């Protein structure tokens, strides 16, 4: 699976012969520099550019183009070379755009010679810059890694090369621009762009769903809101669409893009009703606490685009047509959409459904969705199931509302006639109205039951096929657990249900890396309104937090994820026992005010260092003892043991940490922190609220559903958690040696 990097994140390289593929919405110049251990470029002979495209182990393109392939052979690099920086720049003097803010976000991927992507990075946030260091391949302790950089330069190539220590930076920039201009003057003019009408005439199949053209960004829960907690969404409100599976912004009364009364057309299987396209597959919002405007999405596209749809929705793409991707808004969350994939041929078709016997529906198969890997197909298929269930339930509720309204109108009409108020004529009119009402409701229920039976059959096939990161804890896949070698695409946090579908649950998946922290609410009441013992609820909340942390550790490669715990009073010792016994924690649980201050101080310092290094373009100069793995901080019993300084540091980690790999998981009852008043409102809003017991706190602004969330729990008596954590601990010890 491809590692989709965010700025500053690194990924190991297991191959020495690689390609760096670059895709942008306009012609750009691609080059590379090689540097020593300090990253210094010692001369023009250490730069590969269109005027001198080859170096030992390195070859770049000879002219500006919208797509590039740079060949890299790490095994041929001299011993003195420790860093290879990939440079992108807008050409000058050829009439193109002068700043990256005017073009689509460049997409860079490191692939093997077979074209399989190892890591990818979409460079967002560029404005006036005309040159950028996209990523770097660097050697550390004999092993090569790739790091996403995204450092832009307003002064163009001259400023970029000067920053890398090249004395002749200005002269070399002029040479590069001259070489690009000469190549441009020799090039053949491209054919005129095809119009939309000509494109439309050449299509042989119906147009693709709006989701089919997008990258694999969303998952089962985007655009919903939480009745009792902060907004779960990342890009959030139905329009513009939320940016993530479990995301959505805006208050509960935000207008839905597809109101129940507007449901029409057909669903993914051609039978279920379809409403206006949702802003995001699983939008989750908080209906009691309005999300902060522009809050980042935890799992998805910043533009709210859902994942690729099912095969039946995909349009035939003409390889000769070039579709220009829309440039993402700057300053927002990381754009995971792939411009290259928007212009390339569609991914392989999903497996065909098993042919049906006479008089029966086609049997569902796992992976019946588009995608570039089986994990992505399953991810998109889960989203498709969520969408179908939402449509079917919306159609049913709309039909029932119509039947109720018609019943009232017909009874009122009968009562308006004085002659029908008494006697058998009035009774007959009322009975006829009620019979028509029952008929309409029965028809709607029959359609819903038909759709539910198809979705339940599909769920029975999909659930056993889910990979570790998406699977329930009772899935047999955990019994064959091995520590993975690649980063996962998404993570299962629980299940989603609707009242009309008690027998059907949809996995709630959130994209990784997390872009928002998690809040396990240890207060409140049960779904049926009965009060739960507060001590029992706190215990369940801590168990839920440990389960989520264990899954995060289990689905990441060894050494790529670390967990810290703050438990000021030691009240979570019993729940934390599996993490402590197996030794998977980075440090023992911190207790008391001193422990709280120590852990928060270290993580705050890490965030500061990484931010400064990335912003200064010196990511390789971080202290050698700095752990570059993703970090998760579990906080129990907040705000016990926290002074004002600690509260400020916690808010800082919640806001700034996710961008540099530091994530927060709080186990807390908001009422315990009521003394802080509105001071902590931004903290609660920045976190995705989950509950340790089933609760219908997720509201969907797409069609107005209230979804019931059920946490993912380990079966009673199962040793799977202990076994998985033991393997994780063994892999960590082996990796640290």
XYZ file of C-alpha atoms in Angstrom:
737
model
C 0.000 0.000 0.000
C 1.235 3.480 -0.838
C 2.346 5.643 2.078
C 0.614 8.994 1.592
C 2.988 11.391 3.294
C 2.255 14.677 4.978
C 4.802 17.451 5.234
C 7.812 16.363 7.313
C 6.848 12.667 7.367
C 9.344 10.033 6.235
C 9.081 6.484 4.927
C 11.720 3.759 4.481
C 12.804 2.708 0.985
C 13.300 -1.003 0.425
C 14.431 -0.665 -3.222
C 17.479 1.045 -4.684
C 16.259 1.532 -8.265
C 13.346 3.946 -8.208
C 11.380 6.465 -10.207
C 10.160 9.807 -8.918
C 6.995 10.700 -10.794
C 5.772 14.274 -10.807
C 2.380 15.498 -11.980
C 1.064 19.060 -12.024
C -1.621 21.068 -13.727
C 0.845 23.084 -15.848
C 4.335 22.631 -17.352
C 7.016 22.742 -14.651
C 10.759 22.152 -14.492
C 11.963 19.121 -12.540
C 15.522 18.718 -11.288
C 17.506 17.270 -8.427
C 20.496 18.095 -6.280
C 22.808 15.768 -4.407
C 24.292 16.809 -1.106
C 26.611 15.669 1.661
C 25.678 14.757 5.242
C 24.812 18.387 5.977
C 22.824 18.655 2.758
C 25.281 21.066 1.160
C 25.560 21.113 -2.633
C 29.259 21.644 -3.423
C 29.033 22.741 -7.043
C 27.038 22.897 -10.247
C 28.203 19.375 -11.041
C 26.059 18.222 -8.098
C 22.848 19.433 -9.784
C 20.849 17.507 -12.409
C 18.719 19.862 -14.509
C 17.387 20.182 -18.091
C 20.733 21.548 -19.278
C 22.698 18.672 -17.671
C 20.119 15.956 -17.065
C 22.336 13.082 -15.915
C 24.508 12.405 -12.888
C 25.774 9.065 -11.585
C 22.626 7.245 -10.461
C 20.316 10.122 -11.397
C 18.538 11.341 -14.538
C 15.930 14.102 -14.919
C 13.757 15.461 -17.737
C 15.266 17.741 -20.399
C 12.368 20.186 -20.690
C 9.377 21.604 -18.844
C 6.304 19.375 -18.814
C 3.190 18.709 -16.761
C 4.414 15.163 -16.016
C 7.939 13.978 -15.253
C 9.727 10.745 -14.464
C 13.075 11.027 -12.692
C 15.217 7.880 -12.610
C 17.151 7.211 -9.402
C 19.623 4.420 -8.642
C 20.561 4.688 -4.977
C 23.068 1.883 -5.335
C 25.067 3.965 -7.833
C 25.326 6.986 -5.561
C 28.855 7.836 -4.345
C 29.538 7.280 -0.658
C 29.833 11.032 -0.161
C 26.206 11.579 -1.222
C 23.737 11.431 1.637
C 20.827 13.455 0.309
C 18.974 13.754 -3.026
C 16.551 16.680 -3.194
C 13.855 16.754 -5.870
C 13.264 20.312 -7.100
C 10.273 21.710 -8.954
C 10.117 25.170 -10.512
C 7.882 27.138 -12.819
C 9.693 28.017 -16.069
C 10.279 31.695 -16.792
C 10.023 33.392 -20.166
C 7.653 30.858 -21.751
C 4.357 32.541 -20.943
C 3.240 30.182 -18.179
C 2.083 30.885 -14.622
C 4.560 32.663 -12.363
C 3.527 31.196 -9.000
C 2.451 27.790 -7.756
C -0.667 29.273 -6.207
C -2.060 29.648 -9.740
C -1.709 25.955 -10.652
C -2.949 22.680 -9.239
C -1.110 21.241 -6.272
C 1.857 19.200 -7.589
C 1.726 15.484 -6.858
C 4.959 13.547 -6.358
C 5.245 9.781 -6.041
C 8.218 7.486 -5.465
C 7.663 4.220 -7.326
C 9.471 1.019 -8.112
C 10.476 0.165 -11.656
C 7.215 -1.771 -11.992
C 5.245 1.409 -11.317
C 4.080 0.372 -7.838
C 3.961 3.426 -5.604
C 6.095 3.333 -2.469
C 5.218 6.793 -1.143
C 3.380 9.833 -2.432
C 3.025 13.465 -1.436
C 0.694 16.236 -2.606
C 2.325 19.641 -2.110
C -0.280 22.038 -0.754
C -0.121 25.486 0.779
C 1.948 27.125 -1.972
C 1.054 30.668 -3.002
C 3.635 33.156 -4.338
C 6.423 30.558 -4.508
C 7.849 29.718 -7.931
C 10.244 26.952 -6.834
C 9.883 24.208 -4.250
C 11.880 21.342 -2.751
C 9.254 18.611 -3.154
C 10.872 15.739 -1.264
C 14.248 14.296 -0.465
C 15.783 10.852 -0.444
C 18.321 10.655 2.353
C 20.714 8.105 3.774
C 20.842 7.508 7.507
C 22.763 4.687 9.180
C 23.196 2.953 5.839
C 19.478 2.910 4.966
C 17.652 5.182 2.530
C 14.384 6.936 3.331
C 12.118 9.458 1.645
C 10.828 12.564 3.404
C 8.098 14.979 2.260
C 9.491 18.540 2.332
C 7.258 20.990 0.440
C 9.535 23.983 1.120
C 8.725 26.790 -1.314
C 10.804 29.788 -2.431
C 9.382 33.074 -3.664
C 12.741 33.941 -5.249
C 12.617 30.904 -7.523
C 15.467 28.569 -8.396
C 18.155 31.100 -7.508
C 16.924 31.409 -3.933
C 16.378 27.644 -3.649
C 19.887 26.769 -4.835
C 21.409 29.477 -2.636
C 19.637 27.956 0.355
C 21.296 24.626 -0.469
C 24.738 26.211 -0.245
C 25.548 26.523 -3.949
C 27.821 29.568 -4.578
C 26.926 29.839 -8.278
C 23.163 29.669 -7.639
C 22.239 32.714 -9.729
C 24.285 31.681 -12.752
C 22.994 28.095 -12.633
C 19.368 29.273 -12.388
C 19.919 31.359 -15.525
C 21.442 28.357 -17.317
C 18.452 26.189 -16.374
C 15.951 28.800 -17.572
C 17.849 29.192 -20.857
C 17.861 25.416 -21.426
C 14.129 25.248 -20.753
C 13.443 28.164 -23.119
C 15.439 26.543 -25.923
C 13.653 23.228 -25.445
C 10.335 25.071 -25.446
C 11.125 26.826 -28.733
C 11.956 23.484 -30.367
C 8.871 21.716 -29.076
C 5.811 21.021 -31.211
C 2.710 22.986 -30.291
C 0.123 20.814 -28.518
C -3.203 20.115 -30.246
C -6.097 22.409 -29.328
C -7.970 21.279 -26.235
C -11.118 19.325 -26.832
C -14.359 20.941 -25.825
C -16.720 19.481 -23.318
C -19.163 18.708 -26.126
C -16.595 16.652 -28.024
C -15.626 14.840 -24.846
C -19.254 14.108 -24.163
C -19.824 12.791 -27.673
C -16.912 10.336 -27.387
C -18.092 8.735 -24.185
C -19.675 5.351 -24.652
C -21.007 4.898 -21.122
C -22.971 7.092 -18.720
C -20.979 9.777 -16.902
C -19.175 8.768 -13.766
C -20.547 9.398 -10.331
C -19.048 12.507 -8.765
C -17.265 10.160 -6.416
C -15.658 8.032 -9.131
C -13.233 10.717 -10.220
C -11.900 11.444 -6.792
C -9.088 9.938 -4.813
C -9.666 7.430 -1.997
C -10.275 9.929 0.651
C -13.462 9.374 2.535
C -14.922 6.624 4.648
C -17.976 5.543 6.569
C -19.004 8.521 8.578
C -18.297 11.808 6.879
C -20.528 14.774 7.352
C -22.314 13.680 10.473
C -22.573 15.674 13.597
C -22.350 14.727 17.195
C -25.379 15.457 19.356
C -23.310 15.752 22.476
C -19.755 16.419 21.422
C -17.648 18.464 19.082
C -17.880 18.222 15.366
C -16.318 15.046 14.091
C -15.810 16.250 10.602
C -12.896 17.639 8.935
C -14.214 19.663 6.192
C -17.716 19.530 7.333
C -21.210 20.842 6.275
C -22.937 19.218 3.437
C -22.108 22.032 1.045
C -19.306 22.565 0.637
C -18.795 18.907 1.218
C -16.984 17.626 4.269
C -13.466 16.546 3.735
C -13.559 13.250 5.453
C -15.390 10.076 6.199
C -16.218 10.968 9.698
C -16.342 14.594 9.230
C -18.614 17.421 8.722
C -18.923 20.874 10.063
C -21.604 23.141 11.040
C -24.373 23.106 13.578
C -27.148 20.580 13.646
C -29.565 22.791 11.811
C -27.312 23.149 8.775
C -29.352 22.491 5.632
C -28.846 19.006 4.251
C -27.815 18.615 0.680
C -30.216 15.768 0.209
C -33.314 16.166 2.331
C -35.481 13.089 2.752
C -38.172 14.521 0.606
C -35.753 14.905 -2.259
C -34.659 11.306 -2.473
C -34.950 9.930 -5.967
C -33.240 8.076 -8.797
C -31.443 4.854 -7.918
C -28.734 3.702 -5.562
C -25.445 1.932 -6.144
C -27.119 -1.370 -7.016
C -29.655 0.224 -9.327
C -32.514 -0.546 -6.952
C -32.240 1.547 -3.850
C -33.414 5.146 -4.110
C -30.799 7.841 -4.422
C -30.860 11.387 -3.216
C -28.771 14.362 -4.145
C -25.141 13.398 -3.918
C -23.816 13.761 -0.398
C -21.152 16.205 0.432
C -19.110 13.400 1.897
C -19.680 9.713 2.316
C -19.960 9.644 6.045
C -20.122 13.199 7.286
C -20.134 13.417 11.033
C -20.886 16.634 12.838
C -21.469 17.668 16.368
C -25.030 18.851 16.819
C -24.516 20.472 20.196
C -21.157 22.089 19.715
C -20.642 23.941 16.486
C -17.368 23.045 14.850
C -14.765 25.695 14.408
C -14.838 27.130 10.903
C -12.272 25.539 8.653
C -11.464 22.753 11.087
C -9.275 20.137 9.440
C -10.693 16.823 8.419
C -9.443 13.791 10.307
C -9.743 11.435 7.507
C -10.379 12.938 4.228
C -10.164 15.244 1.241
C -9.986 18.864 2.161
C -12.429 19.565 -0.632
C -14.845 16.993 0.764
C -14.773 14.779 -2.298
C -15.835 11.202 -1.551
C -13.955 8.117 -2.689
C -14.171 6.428 -6.014
C -17.560 4.847 -6.553
C -18.452 1.369 -7.669
C -17.679 -0.066 -11.051
C -21.127 0.548 -12.435
C -20.652 4.280 -11.920
C -17.246 4.673 -13.539
C -17.104 6.466 -16.851
C -14.856 5.429 -19.708
C -11.850 7.726 -19.623
C -10.183 8.745 -22.861
C -6.431 8.459 -22.174
C -5.735 11.260 -24.610
C -7.906 13.690 -22.711
C -6.188 15.761 -20.051
C -8.351 16.722 -17.116
C -6.963 19.581 -15.120
C -7.415 18.993 -11.395
C -8.751 21.805 -9.327
C -6.151 23.573 -7.270
C -6.878 23.063 -3.580
C -7.399 25.952 -1.261
C -4.242 26.975 0.475
C -3.868 26.920 4.211
C -6.259 23.992 4.637
C -5.654 20.360 5.508
C -3.468 18.099 3.424
C -4.928 17.324 -0.010
C -4.754 13.582 -0.563
C -6.269 13.724 -4.037
C -3.930 12.630 -6.792
C -3.739 14.865 -9.877
C -1.940 12.086 -11.750
C -4.738 9.664 -11.044
C -7.281 12.144 -12.295
C -5.603 12.229 -15.697
C -4.579 8.590 -15.950
C -6.675 5.663 -17.064
C -9.095 4.386 -14.413
C -7.910 1.753 -11.925
C -8.511 -1.920 -12.634
C -12.149 -2.906 -12.663
C -13.445 -4.585 -9.509
C -14.254 -8.278 -9.564
C -17.575 -9.051 -11.197
C -20.437 -10.195 -9.009
C -21.199 -13.904 -9.088
C -23.937 -14.530 -11.695
C -27.350 -15.040 -10.181
C -29.469 -18.107 -10.568
C -32.777 -17.732 -12.317
C -35.107 -15.508 -10.295
C -32.387 -14.487 -7.798
C -30.266 -11.364 -7.301
C -26.566 -11.391 -8.151
C -24.436 -12.545 -5.247
C -22.188 -9.796 -3.790
C -18.416 -10.111 -3.714
C -15.803 -8.419 -1.548
C -13.884 -5.623 -3.243
C -16.744 -4.705 -5.593
C -15.560 -1.094 -5.952
C -12.913 0.806 -7.837
C -9.502 1.306 -6.275
C -5.763 0.929 -6.735
C -5.440 -1.855 -4.173
C -7.698 -4.361 -2.479
C -7.651 -2.290 0.707
C -8.796 0.768 -1.221
C -11.513 -1.228 -2.965
C -12.834 -2.530 0.320
C -12.627 0.961 1.791
C -14.696 2.357 -1.088
C -17.115 -0.554 -0.926
C -17.780 0.127 2.753
C -18.476 3.734 1.872
C -20.854 2.605 -0.891
C -22.755 0.468 1.615
C -23.071 3.442 3.942
C -24.398 5.611 1.112
C -26.919 2.975 0.034
C -28.188 2.536 3.577
C -28.547 6.293 4.018
C -30.464 6.585 0.742
C -32.755 3.664 1.486
C -33.593 4.931 4.974
C -34.148 8.462 3.641
C -36.496 7.170 0.957
C -38.442 5.149 3.508
C -38.782 8.058 5.915
C -39.799 10.367 3.092
C -42.482 7.922 1.961
C -43.835 7.558 5.499
C -43.931 11.346 5.923
C -45.846 11.628 2.655
C -48.317 8.946 3.776
C -48.868 10.726 7.097
C -49.411 14.058 5.370
C -51.871 12.525 2.899
C -53.781 10.845 5.714
C -54.203 14.147 7.529
C -55.307 15.922 4.351
C -57.915 13.282 3.475
C -59.335 13.194 7.004
C -59.493 16.998 7.100
C -61.231 17.001 3.731
C -63.798 14.491 4.983
C -64.451 16.521 8.134
C -64.857 19.740 6.131
C -68.119 18.393 4.686
C -70.824 18.645 7.391
C -72.686 15.755 5.764
C -69.793 13.374 6.408
C -69.218 14.253 10.066
C -71.904 11.899 11.237
C -73.146 8.633 9.965
C -71.502 5.910 7.939
C -70.241 8.153 5.146
C -67.685 9.881 7.386
C -66.528 6.613 8.933
C -66.055 5.105 5.494
C -63.955 8.080 4.335
C -61.724 7.828 7.387
C -61.306 4.077 6.961
C -60.418 4.527 3.303
C -57.813 7.150 4.205
C -56.267 4.899 6.851
C -56.221 1.936 4.446
C -54.435 4.039 1.821
C -51.966 5.197 4.475
C -51.234 1.614 5.517
C -50.782 0.604 1.881
C -48.251 3.378 1.222
C -46.301 2.586 4.393
C -46.263 -1.130 3.587
C -44.967 -0.435 0.079
C -42.197 1.771 1.477
C -41.277 -0.850 4.075
C -41.141 -3.561 1.415
C -38.734 -1.468 -0.663
C -36.607 -0.795 2.413
C -36.554 -4.479 3.385
C -35.468 -5.382 -0.145
C -32.576 -2.920 0.011
C -31.622 -4.025 3.521
C -31.544 -7.677 2.519
C -29.111 -6.850 -0.291
C -26.903 -4.770 2.011
C -26.938 -7.427 4.732
C -25.871 -10.053 2.186
C -23.082 -7.750 1.029
C -21.987 -7.088 4.621
C -21.767 -10.841 5.286
C -19.311 -11.110 2.387
C -17.328 -7.933 3.026
C -16.826 -8.200 6.796
C -14.709 -11.412 6.736
C -12.568 -9.984 3.902
C -11.595 -6.756 5.674
C -7.879 -6.206 6.427
C -6.559 -5.810 9.951
C -7.075 -2.066 10.148
C -10.747 -2.379 9.138
C -11.640 -5.661 10.869
C -13.573 -6.330 14.064
C -11.652 -7.783 16.959
C -13.539 -11.084 16.527
C -12.435 -11.380 12.883
C -10.229 -14.480 12.318
C -7.699 -12.274 10.510
C -6.348 -11.270 13.930
C -5.383 -14.860 14.740
C -2.865 -14.800 11.896
C -1.551 -11.374 12.864
C 1.886 -10.302 11.710
C 3.340 -6.839 12.209
C 2.701 -4.974 8.910
C 5.433 -3.492 6.753
C 3.379 -0.617 5.323
C 1.256 2.198 6.675
C -2.492 1.494 6.630
C -4.963 3.558 4.662
C -7.636 3.887 7.347
C -8.640 2.646 10.786
C -11.873 1.228 12.183
C -13.197 3.086 15.214
C -16.504 1.254 15.585
C -19.771 0.690 13.759
C -22.721 2.805 12.609
C -26.384 1.788 12.607
C -29.807 3.241 11.876
C -33.038 2.430 13.764
C -34.530 0.905 10.605
C -31.597 -1.505 10.208
C -30.928 -3.163 13.528
C -29.345 -6.174 11.782
C -26.968 -4.117 9.653
C -23.932 -2.176 10.836
C -21.450 -0.220 8.721
C -17.778 -0.039 9.773
C -16.813 3.492 10.812
C -13.466 4.104 9.139
C -11.226 7.146 9.608
C -8.319 8.004 7.339
C -4.733 7.841 8.568
C -2.692 9.660 9.620
C -5.186 11.163 12.046
C -5.825 14.826 11.467
C -7.869 15.305 14.648
C -7.565 13.947 18.137
C -10.075 11.584 19.751
C -12.218 12.257 22.810
C -13.625 9.218 24.611
C -16.513 10.710 26.587
C -16.635 9.177 30.069
C -19.810 11.062 31.017
C -23.419 11.012 29.832
C -26.011 8.263 29.756
C -26.877 5.126 27.831
C -28.755 5.000 24.539
C -32.077 4.144 26.179
C -31.776 7.178 28.456
C -30.966 5.244 31.621
C -28.142 6.523 33.760
C -24.994 4.430 33.846
C -22.876 4.175 36.962
C -20.206 6.851 36.600
C -17.382 4.579 37.764
C -18.450 1.892 35.300
C -18.653 4.429 32.480
C -15.155 5.709 33.258
C -13.828 2.144 33.231
C -15.496 1.435 29.887
C -14.131 4.690 28.464
C -10.588 3.775 29.449
C -11.030 0.257 28.024
C -12.188 1.823 24.762
C -9.149 4.116 24.658
C -6.793 1.172 25.230
C -8.525 -0.792 22.468
C -8.117 2.066 19.985
C -4.470 2.548 20.981
C -3.778 -1.161 20.592
C -5.283 -1.158 17.106
C -3.198 1.856 16.113
C -0.035 0.123 17.330
C -0.998 -3.118 15.595
C -1.630 -1.652 12.145
C 1.547 0.455 11.953
C 4.982 -0.930 11.066
C 7.406 -1.479 13.935
C 8.914 1.773 15.135
C 6.407 3.956 13.260
C 3.965 4.562 16.132
C 4.548 5.274 19.831
C 2.072 5.652 22.705
C 2.421 7.802 25.837
C -0.012 7.815 28.761
C -0.891 10.432 31.366
C -2.816 8.920 34.291
C -2.394 11.457 37.120
C -4.222 9.509 39.840
C -3.543 6.004 38.554
C -7.261 5.325 38.121
C -6.725 3.723 34.723
C -4.135 1.177 35.887
C -6.424 -1.832 35.385
C -7.416 -0.827 31.852
C -3.818 0.045 30.947
C -2.487 -3.320 32.108
C -2.303 -4.903 28.599
C -0.200 -1.987 27.318
C 2.046 -1.954 30.394
C 2.574 -5.730 30.666
C 3.561 -6.155 27.042
C 5.917 -3.163 27.110
C 4.503 -1.395 24.045
C 4.358 2.012 25.754
C 7.141 4.448 24.947
C 7.433 5.317 28.662
C 5.609 4.148 31.796
C 2.291 5.936 32.491
C 2.958 9.402 33.949
C 1.396 10.059 37.363
C 0.962 13.209 39.422
C 1.433 16.824 38.426
C 5.165 16.296 37.825
C 4.514 13.437 35.420
C 1.912 15.487 33.574
C 4.355 18.395 33.174
C 7.185 16.112 32.016
C 5.229 14.327 29.256
C 3.543 17.491 27.994
C 6.857 19.338 27.997
C 8.609 16.660 25.927
C 5.830 16.383 23.355
C 5.434 20.148 23.101
C 9.168 20.463 22.496
C 8.958 17.792 19.800
C 6.183 19.681 18.011
C 8.203 22.905 18.182
C 11.376 21.270 16.840
C 9.686 19.514 13.931
C 7.733 22.631 12.983
C 10.869 24.768 12.970
C 12.844 22.178 11.026
C 10.161 21.782 8.362
C 9.537 25.499 8.002
C 13.245 26.183 7.796
C 13.854 23.459 5.238
C 16.214 21.666 7.610
C 14.229 18.563 8.415
C 17.377 16.419 8.362
C 18.997 18.494 11.089
C 16.684 17.296 13.851
C 18.428 15.894 16.946
C 19.518 12.289 16.351
C 17.701 11.109 19.479
C 14.364 12.547 18.315
C 11.817 9.803 17.701
C 10.399 10.438 14.220
C 7.538 7.961 14.680
C 3.917 9.061 15.005
C 3.128 9.805 18.665
C -0.156 9.218 20.516
C -0.806 10.737 23.936
C -3.584 9.161 26.033
C -4.842 11.500 28.772
C -7.008 9.994 31.516
C -9.052 11.862 34.114
C -8.621 15.325 32.602
C -8.355 17.930 34.156
C -7.101 16.174 37.318
C -3.390 16.961 37.773
C -3.411 19.781 35.201
C -2.458 23.342 36.073
C -3.003 26.307 33.760
C 0.306 25.769 31.979
C -0.480 22.094 31.367
C -3.931 22.969 30.005
C -2.360 25.455 27.586
C 0.170 22.840 26.426
C -2.615 20.306 25.917
C -4.564 22.744 23.758
C -1.384 23.427 21.778
C -0.873 19.710 21.139
C -4.481 19.293 20.034
C -4.181 22.170 17.550
C -0.628 21.831 16.229
C 0.313 18.233 16.966
C -1.490 16.312 14.197
C 0.341 18.220 11.450
C 3.698 16.955 12.753
C 2.672 13.499 13.920
C 1.603 14.079 17.540
C -1.967 12.939 18.246
C -4.184 13.267 21.298
C -6.687 10.819 22.808
C -8.541 12.191 25.826
C -10.637 10.135 28.225
C -12.686 12.746 30.045
C -16.092 13.925 31.178
C -16.695 17.459 30.014
C -18.567 18.256 33.197
C -15.385 17.662 35.219
C -13.790 20.598 33.371
C -16.812 22.904 33.690
C -14.838 25.247 35.967
C -12.776 26.334 32.956
C -15.916 27.627 31.241
C -15.643 28.570 27.564
C -11.830 28.492 27.734
C -11.830 24.806 26.765
C -14.547 25.005 24.105
C -11.939 25.097 21.276
C -10.314 21.983 22.741
C -13.540 19.976 22.769
C -14.426 21.169 19.277
C -11.041 20.114 17.918
C -11.540 16.490 18.984
C -13.652 13.713 17.487
C -16.072 12.606 20.180
C -16.640 8.882 20.667
C -18.547 7.087 23.402
C -17.747 3.888 25.338
C -21.370 2.688 25.013
C -23.737 2.773 22.006
C -25.072 6.276 21.497
C -26.943 8.066 18.687
C -24.850 11.226 18.890
C -23.834 11.301 15.226
C -26.158 13.353 13.024
C -25.913 13.235 9.246
C -26.619 16.605 7.577
C -26.795 14.923 4.177
C -30.226 13.373 4.802
C -30.788 14.233 8.469
C -30.224 10.779 9.969
C -29.162 10.233 13.570
C -26.654 7.371 13.393
C -25.992 5.146 16.371
C -22.287 4.701 17.079
C -21.122 1.418 18.647
C -17.514 1.215 19.864
C -15.227 -1.566 18.713
C -14.691 -3.945 21.643
C -12.675 -7.104 22.225
C -14.898 -10.171 22.839
C -15.145 -11.267 26.472
C -12.537 -13.857 27.357
C -10.563 -13.319 24.153
C -6.766 -13.209 24.359
C -6.403 -11.591 20.939
C -5.448 -8.193 22.366
C -2.686 -9.672 24.531
C -1.355 -11.791 21.669
C -1.305 -8.916 19.190
C 0.393 -6.533 21.640
C 3.003 -9.179 22.458
C 3.941 -9.431 18.785
C 4.026 -5.648 18.491
C 6.376 -5.456 21.500
C 8.655 -8.155 20.072
C 8.820 -6.363 16.722
C 9.656 -3.071 18.466
C 12.506 -4.683 20.402
C 13.888 -6.240 17.228
C 13.584 -2.927 15.363
C 15.393 -1.007 18.130
C 18.379 -3.349 18.153
